[in-house]
Amino acid sequence: MSTPPAMLHPELLAEDDMHAIYRDGHRLDHAEAASKPLRSRPEPQPRGAKVHGNRPVDQAEAAARFIAAPEHEKMHDERLWDLRQKRDREMHGIAEWEELRSLASAIKEHTLTHLDQYLEQFEDNARSHGVHVHWARDAAEHNQIVHGILSDHGAKSLIKSKSMLTEECGFRPYMASVGIEVIETDLGERIQQLDNEDPSHVVVPAVHKLRTDVAEVFSRTIGTDPANSDVHYLAEAQREATRPLILAADAGMTGCNFAVAETGTFVVCTNEGNADLSANVPKLHIASIGIEKVIPRLEHLAVFVRLLSRSALGSPVTQYTSHFRGPRAGGEMHVVLVDNGRSERLGLEEFWTSLKCIRCGACMNTCPVYRRSGGLSYGATYSGPIGLIIDPTFNQRKYSNLPFASTLNGSCTNVCPVKINIHEQIYAWRRVLVERHETPLAKKAAMKVAGELLSRPAAYRAAIAAADMALAHLPRFVIYNGLNAWGRHREVPHPPKQTFHSWYQANRGEKK
Ligand code: SF4
């Protein structure tokens, strides 16, 4: 008796699938990578905030577009919540977790209050190993210094590992403007580079993309099969396309997670080993280091390394924790210590502790707003809770809406490995922005009315009674219309039969 043909819907069969498994002339249903999504047209990727010069970024508008793409929103929310849960499991495995957080916080606060001394110590020790140390006041100076080093070596191409500092400095566009090719070596960052997008997360830069989005980007840029979104296929194709560029690069660049003053060494943590490629393949290695990355002693490193990866990805340690001390044999190493607003931030009484941040992303993974709106909706280098307190230090007007993109639930503060009081700083920014008239007119007017009402109990109670009456009797279209932003996404709760105030008066108030 002949074998019956496999019961597979033709829609599920990729036309040219080299991995398909056949038996007796028939294709098997469960062959790995033999299927393609039922929907022939995947959901398009929602793009980030529309940024117009110095105008306030409308995070809510971009978030609404992200939420309107249900596959993306669901995947993003679940993927990040998964990281949060893994972080919790790791945390519960370490009895002294809270002591570690307190210690990390104390080390950072001590270092930040003696920053000049530790930076000079780092510089002296790094120079003693033959490292060239440069100081950059701002992003422009950073880019010019790196350009100068590359020009001195006649370098035309640069491979680099992920660095939020270089994003902050607009480094890639600057290098493109002076004719130097930059190739990202981190897979997520490379995906974002090929798609001409910024990273949406400090640790997982392309976390907002579905596999089908990556397949679309790679088919457009490196010629992969647009119908094949198999992750192994995509990763391998990218590796094949990028390796020759890495091997031929004239210079390499890394960021830095921790710079140790005592030894003049610095540490880069990655999961792909890509920093090691950037540092070791070309003879010229340049490291961009934010001045807040310095820690006093080598023994302090253990505290941060134990916290970083557990907080970031819920893994005990990053796959690679690479220590750099000096140039490789026959090579040259440069370190650029970058301020770019950090000294100014250090002087902000309510916000200086944001400099303790070790960029683990845990606050982003736990934030309900971030998880549902995607990092690119913030229209800034830093997104999520930490972005809400850092971005306004760069430009108060442009990022004036961001501190309002938070529920202030405090979850970010609870998970932060260096104990930054994130939600309190977000709240403090709201006050500062209102005082400096950096909030939109509608929000300002609403807050003025709320302020008047809340300061007059009788007027407040009358307004509540009128609203309850209106909600109970007005037709739906009067309440749910374009003017009611709250009602666009939610149902207004039914008014209670009795307010707490009237209940209190009836049951606990003074009897007349
Ligand atoms: S603020 Fe805290 S939780 Fe958020 S990225 Fe920085 S260190 Fe991590």
mmCIF file of C-alpha atoms in Angstrom, residues 255-454:
data_model
loop_
_atom_site.group_PDB
_atom_site.id
_atom_site.type_symbol
_atom_site.label_atom_id
_atom_site.label_comp_id
_atom_site.label_asym_id
_atom_site.label_seq_id
_atom_site.Cartn_x
_atom_site.Cartn_y
_atom_site.Cartn_z
ATOM 1 C CA GLY A 255 31.821 51.281 24.249
ATOM 2 C CA CYS A 256 32.481 50.503 27.886
ATOM 3 C CA ASN A 257 30.429 49.159 30.786
ATOM 4 C CA PHE A 258 32.901 49.892 33.558
ATOM 5 C CA ALA A 259 36.220 51.778 33.643
ATOM 6 C CA VAL A 260 38.370 50.895 36.670
ATOM 7 C CA ALA A 261 40.299 53.875 38.045
ATOM 8 C CA GLU A 262 42.696 51.758 40.115
ATOM 9 C CA THR A 263 43.970 49.793 37.108
ATOM 10 C CA GLY A 264 43.245 52.044 34.113
ATOM 11 C CA THR A 265 41.436 49.112 32.494
ATOM 12 C CA PHE A 266 37.914 48.948 31.110
ATOM 13 C CA VAL A 267 35.352 46.207 30.719
ATOM 14 C CA VAL A 268 32.842 45.537 27.963
ATOM 15 C CA CYS A 269 30.039 43.005 28.504
ATOM 16 C CA THR A 270 28.406 41.366 25.459
ATOM 17 C CA ASN A 271 26.579 38.171 24.631
ATOM 18 C CA GLU A 272 27.841 37.805 21.081
ATOM 19 C CA GLY A 273 31.550 38.457 21.579
ATOM 20 C CA ASN A 274 31.238 41.252 19.071
ATOM 21 C CA ALA A 275 33.188 43.754 21.185
ATOM 22 C CA ASP A 276 36.124 41.378 20.958
ATOM 23 C CA LEU A 277 35.894 41.404 17.180
ATOM 24 C CA SER A 278 35.819 45.200 17.143
ATOM 25 C CA ALA A 279 38.737 45.414 19.561
ATOM 26 C CA ASN A 280 40.943 42.645 18.226
ATOM 27 C CA VAL A 281 40.515 42.283 14.480
ATOM 28 C CA PRO A 282 41.802 45.717 13.376
ATOM 29 C CA LYS A 283 45.014 47.068 14.876
ATOM 30 C CA LEU A 284 43.420 50.346 15.885
ATOM 31 C CA HIS A 285 40.957 50.205 18.813
ATOM 32 C CA ILE A 286 39.000 53.275 19.951
ATOM 33 C CA ALA A 287 36.783 53.124 23.061
ATOM 34 C CA SER A 288 34.134 55.759 23.774
ATOM 35 C CA ILE A 289 33.511 56.026 27.503
ATOM 36 C CA GLY A 290 30.960 58.209 29.291
ATOM 37 C CA ILE A 291 32.637 59.786 32.312
ATOM 38 C CA GLU A 292 30.064 58.247 34.665
ATOM 39 C CA LYS A 293 31.305 54.746 33.787
ATOM 40 C CA VAL A 294 34.305 54.953 36.082
ATOM 41 C CA ILE A 295 34.399 52.879 39.296
ATOM 42 C CA PRO A 296 37.168 53.142 41.895
ATOM 43 C CA ARG A 297 38.603 49.634 42.318
ATOM 44 C CA LEU A 298 38.769 46.257 40.629
ATOM 45 C CA GLU A 299 37.023 44.575 43.563
ATOM 46 C CA HIS A 300 33.967 46.781 42.888
ATOM 47 C CA LEU A 301 33.620 45.252 39.466
ATOM 48 C CA ALA A 302 32.296 41.993 40.918
ATOM 49 C CA VAL A 303 29.350 43.825 42.493
ATOM 50 C CA PHE A 304 28.285 45.313 39.160
ATOM 51 C CA VAL A 305 28.960 42.238 37.043
ATOM 52 C CA ARG A 306 26.747 40.172 39.364
ATOM 53 C CA LEU A 307 23.932 42.697 39.020
ATOM 54 C CA LEU A 308 24.173 43.685 35.358
ATOM 55 C CA SER A 309 23.254 40.601 33.374
ATOM 56 C CA ARG A 310 20.797 39.307 35.963
ATOM 57 C CA SER A 311 18.930 42.603 35.843
ATOM 58 C CA ALA A 312 19.170 42.940 32.065
ATOM 59 C CA LEU A 313 18.342 39.515 30.651
ATOM 60 C CA GLY A 314 17.819 37.321 33.697
ATOM 61 C CA SER A 315 21.044 35.422 33.013
ATOM 62 C CA PRO A 316 23.772 34.973 35.654
ATOM 63 C CA VAL A 317 26.462 36.588 33.549
ATOM 64 C CA THR A 318 27.012 37.904 30.039
ATOM 65 C CA GLN A 319 28.638 35.405 27.673
ATOM 66 C CA TYR A 320 31.656 37.675 27.333
ATOM 67 C CA THR A 321 33.042 40.006 29.990
ATOM 68 C CA SER A 322 36.103 41.382 28.217
ATOM 69 C CA HIS A 323 38.793 43.361 30.014
ATOM 70 C CA PHE A 324 40.913 45.775 27.985
ATOM 71 C CA ARG A 325 44.208 47.029 29.336
ATOM 72 C CA GLY A 326 46.300 48.309 26.472
ATOM 73 C CA PRO A 327 46.926 48.081 22.737
ATOM 74 C CA ARG A 328 47.471 44.692 21.148
ATOM 75 C CA ALA A 329 50.991 43.939 19.898
ATOM 76 C CA GLY A 330 51.797 46.329 17.076
ATOM 77 C CA GLY A 331 48.484 48.130 17.543
ATOM 78 C CA GLU A 332 47.149 51.349 19.039
ATOM 79 C CA MET A 333 44.443 51.993 21.614
ATOM 80 C CA HIS A 334 42.593 55.270 22.174
ATOM 81 C CA VAL A 335 40.086 56.083 24.893
ATOM 82 C CA VAL A 336 37.726 59.043 24.541
ATOM 83 C CA LEU A 337 36.224 60.181 27.859
ATOM 84 C CA VAL A 338 32.992 61.941 27.040
ATOM 85 C CA ASP A 339 31.046 64.450 29.139
ATOM 86 C CA ASN A 340 28.177 65.522 26.855
ATOM 87 C CA GLY A 341 26.026 67.050 29.578
ATOM 88 C CA ARG A 342 26.998 64.697 32.401
ATOM 89 C CA SER A 343 28.792 67.365 34.484
ATOM 90 C CA GLU A 344 25.735 69.549 34.210
ATOM 91 C CA ARG A 345 23.491 66.660 35.256
ATOM 92 C CA LEU A 346 25.766 66.055 38.230
ATOM 93 C CA GLY A 347 24.843 69.534 39.437
ATOM 94 C CA LEU A 348 21.072 68.923 39.300
ATOM 95 C CA GLU A 349 20.051 68.282 42.868
ATOM 96 C CA GLU A 350 17.011 66.171 42.073
ATOM 97 C CA PHE A 351 18.415 64.320 39.063
ATOM 98 C CA TRP A 352 22.133 63.714 39.602
ATOM 99 C CA THR A 353 21.672 60.123 40.773
ATOM 100 C CA SER A 354 20.423 59.209 37.284
ATOM 101 C CA LEU A 355 24.177 59.089 36.513
ATOM 102 C CA LYS A 356 24.359 55.855 38.539
ATOM 103 C CA CYS A 357 22.603 54.040 35.674
ATOM 104 C CA ILE A 358 24.453 50.973 34.350
ATOM 105 C CA ARG A 359 22.146 50.693 31.297
ATOM 106 C CA CYS A 360 20.748 47.279 32.177
ATOM 107 C CA GLY A 361 17.275 48.026 30.760
ATOM 108 C CA ALA A 362 15.426 46.387 33.687
ATOM 109 C CA CYS A 363 13.304 49.505 34.216
ATOM 110 C CA MET A 364 12.223 49.313 30.571
ATOM 111 C CA ASN A 365 11.351 45.620 30.768
ATOM 112 C CA THR A 366 9.042 46.189 33.712
ATOM 113 C CA CYS A 367 7.409 49.456 32.605
ATOM 114 C CA PRO A 368 3.802 48.944 31.410
ATOM 115 C CA VAL A 369 3.977 52.026 29.186
ATOM 116 C CA TYR A 370 7.254 51.044 27.558
ATOM 117 C CA ARG A 371 6.211 47.437 27.018
ATOM 118 C CA ARG A 372 3.091 48.507 25.161
ATOM 119 C CA SER A 373 4.420 51.458 23.208
ATOM 120 C CA GLY A 374 7.869 50.384 22.002
ATOM 121 C CA GLY A 375 11.128 52.257 22.550
ATOM 122 C CA LEU A 376 11.008 54.217 19.303
ATOM 123 C CA SER A 377 7.797 55.960 20.372
ATOM 124 C CA TYR A 378 9.891 58.128 22.713
ATOM 125 C CA GLY A 379 11.751 59.730 19.778
ATOM 126 C CA ALA A 380 14.934 59.960 21.861
ATOM 127 C CA THR A 381 18.194 58.071 22.381
ATOM 128 C CA TYR A 382 17.037 56.779 25.767
ATOM 129 C CA SER A 383 13.539 55.400 26.163
ATOM 130 C CA GLY A 384 11.522 53.871 28.976
ATOM 131 C CA PRO A 385 11.732 55.112 32.573
ATOM 132 C CA ILE A 386 15.443 55.951 32.486
ATOM 133 C CA GLY A 387 14.864 57.899 29.255
ATOM 134 C CA LEU A 388 12.157 59.964 30.932
ATOM 135 C CA ILE A 389 14.692 61.335 33.407
ATOM 136 C CA ILE A 390 17.752 61.576 31.144
ATOM 137 C CA ASP A 391 16.255 62.957 27.921
ATOM 138 C CA PRO A 392 14.969 66.257 29.390
ATOM 139 C CA THR A 393 18.522 66.990 30.582
ATOM 140 C CA PHE A 394 19.495 67.160 26.897
ATOM 141 C CA ASN A 395 16.533 69.230 25.729
ATOM 142 C CA GLN A 396 13.671 70.216 28.011
ATOM 143 C CA ARG A 397 11.384 71.500 25.277
ATOM 144 C CA LYS A 398 11.797 68.627 22.861
ATOM 145 C CA TYR A 399 11.323 65.960 25.531
ATOM 146 C CA SER A 400 8.750 67.843 27.625
ATOM 147 C CA ASN A 401 6.027 65.212 27.023
ATOM 148 C CA LEU A 402 8.134 62.226 28.046
ATOM 149 C CA PRO A 403 7.907 62.434 31.869
ATOM 150 C CA PHE A 404 4.129 62.145 31.445
ATOM 151 C CA ALA A 405 4.482 58.750 29.737
ATOM 152 C CA SER A 406 4.502 56.896 33.024
ATOM 153 C CA THR A 407 1.980 55.468 35.478
ATOM 154 C CA LEU A 408 4.372 56.285 38.371
ATOM 155 C CA ASN A 409 3.750 52.781 39.714
ATOM 156 C CA GLY A 410 7.322 52.579 41.051
ATOM 157 C CA SER A 411 8.117 49.210 39.470
ATOM 158 C CA CYS A 412 11.124 50.764 37.693
ATOM 159 C CA THR A 413 12.563 51.915 41.017
ATOM 160 C CA ASN A 414 12.015 48.482 42.540
ATOM 161 C CA VAL A 415 14.009 46.643 39.873
ATOM 162 C CA CYS A 416 16.815 49.165 39.390
ATOM 163 C CA PRO A 417 20.064 47.439 40.427
ATOM 164 C CA VAL A 418 21.674 50.719 41.500
ATOM 165 C CA LYS A 419 18.619 51.970 43.373
ATOM 166 C CA ILE A 420 17.823 55.067 41.348
ATOM 167 C CA ASN A 421 14.538 56.563 42.593
ATOM 168 C CA ILE A 422 13.312 56.636 38.994
ATOM 169 C CA HIS A 423 9.600 57.228 39.515
ATOM 170 C CA GLU A 424 10.271 60.051 41.968
ATOM 171 C CA GLN A 425 12.562 61.721 39.445
ATOM 172 C CA ILE A 426 9.926 61.339 36.731
ATOM 173 C CA TYR A 427 7.453 63.055 39.035
ATOM 174 C CA ALA A 428 10.000 65.774 39.844
ATOM 175 C CA TRP A 429 10.495 66.426 36.116
ATOM 176 C CA ARG A 430 6.756 66.983 35.705
ATOM 177 C CA ARG A 431 6.889 69.714 38.323
ATOM 178 C CA VAL A 432 10.019 71.300 36.804
ATOM 179 C CA LEU A 433 8.520 71.283 33.294
ATOM 180 C CA VAL A 434 5.252 72.823 34.470
ATOM 181 C CA GLU A 435 7.135 75.521 36.393
ATOM 182 C CA ARG A 436 9.212 76.279 33.315
ATOM 183 C CA HIS A 437 6.116 76.369 31.084
ATOM 184 C CA GLU A 438 7.368 73.497 28.948
ATOM 185 C CA THR A 439 4.064 71.605 28.922
ATOM 186 C CA PRO A 440 1.460 71.803 26.120
ATOM 187 C CA LEU A 441 -1.297 74.412 26.444
ATOM 188 C CA ALA A 442 -4.102 71.832 26.788
ATOM 189 C CA LYS A 443 -2.288 70.039 29.612
ATOM 190 C CA LYS A 444 -1.485 73.334 31.313
ATOM 191 C CA ALA A 445 -5.134 74.482 31.122
ATOM 192 C CA ALA A 446 -6.398 71.120 32.430
ATOM 193 C CA MET A 447 -3.993 71.238 35.359
ATOM 194 C CA LYS A 448 -4.991 74.819 36.172
ATOM 195 C CA VAL A 449 -8.670 73.828 36.319
ATOM 196 C CA ALA A 450 -7.810 70.742 38.404
ATOM 197 C CA GLY A 451 -5.728 72.894 40.755
ATOM 198 C CA GLU A 452 -8.592 75.362 41.240
ATOM 199 C CA LEU A 453 -11.096 72.595 41.913
ATOM 200 C CA LEU A 454 -8.887 70.624 44.281
#
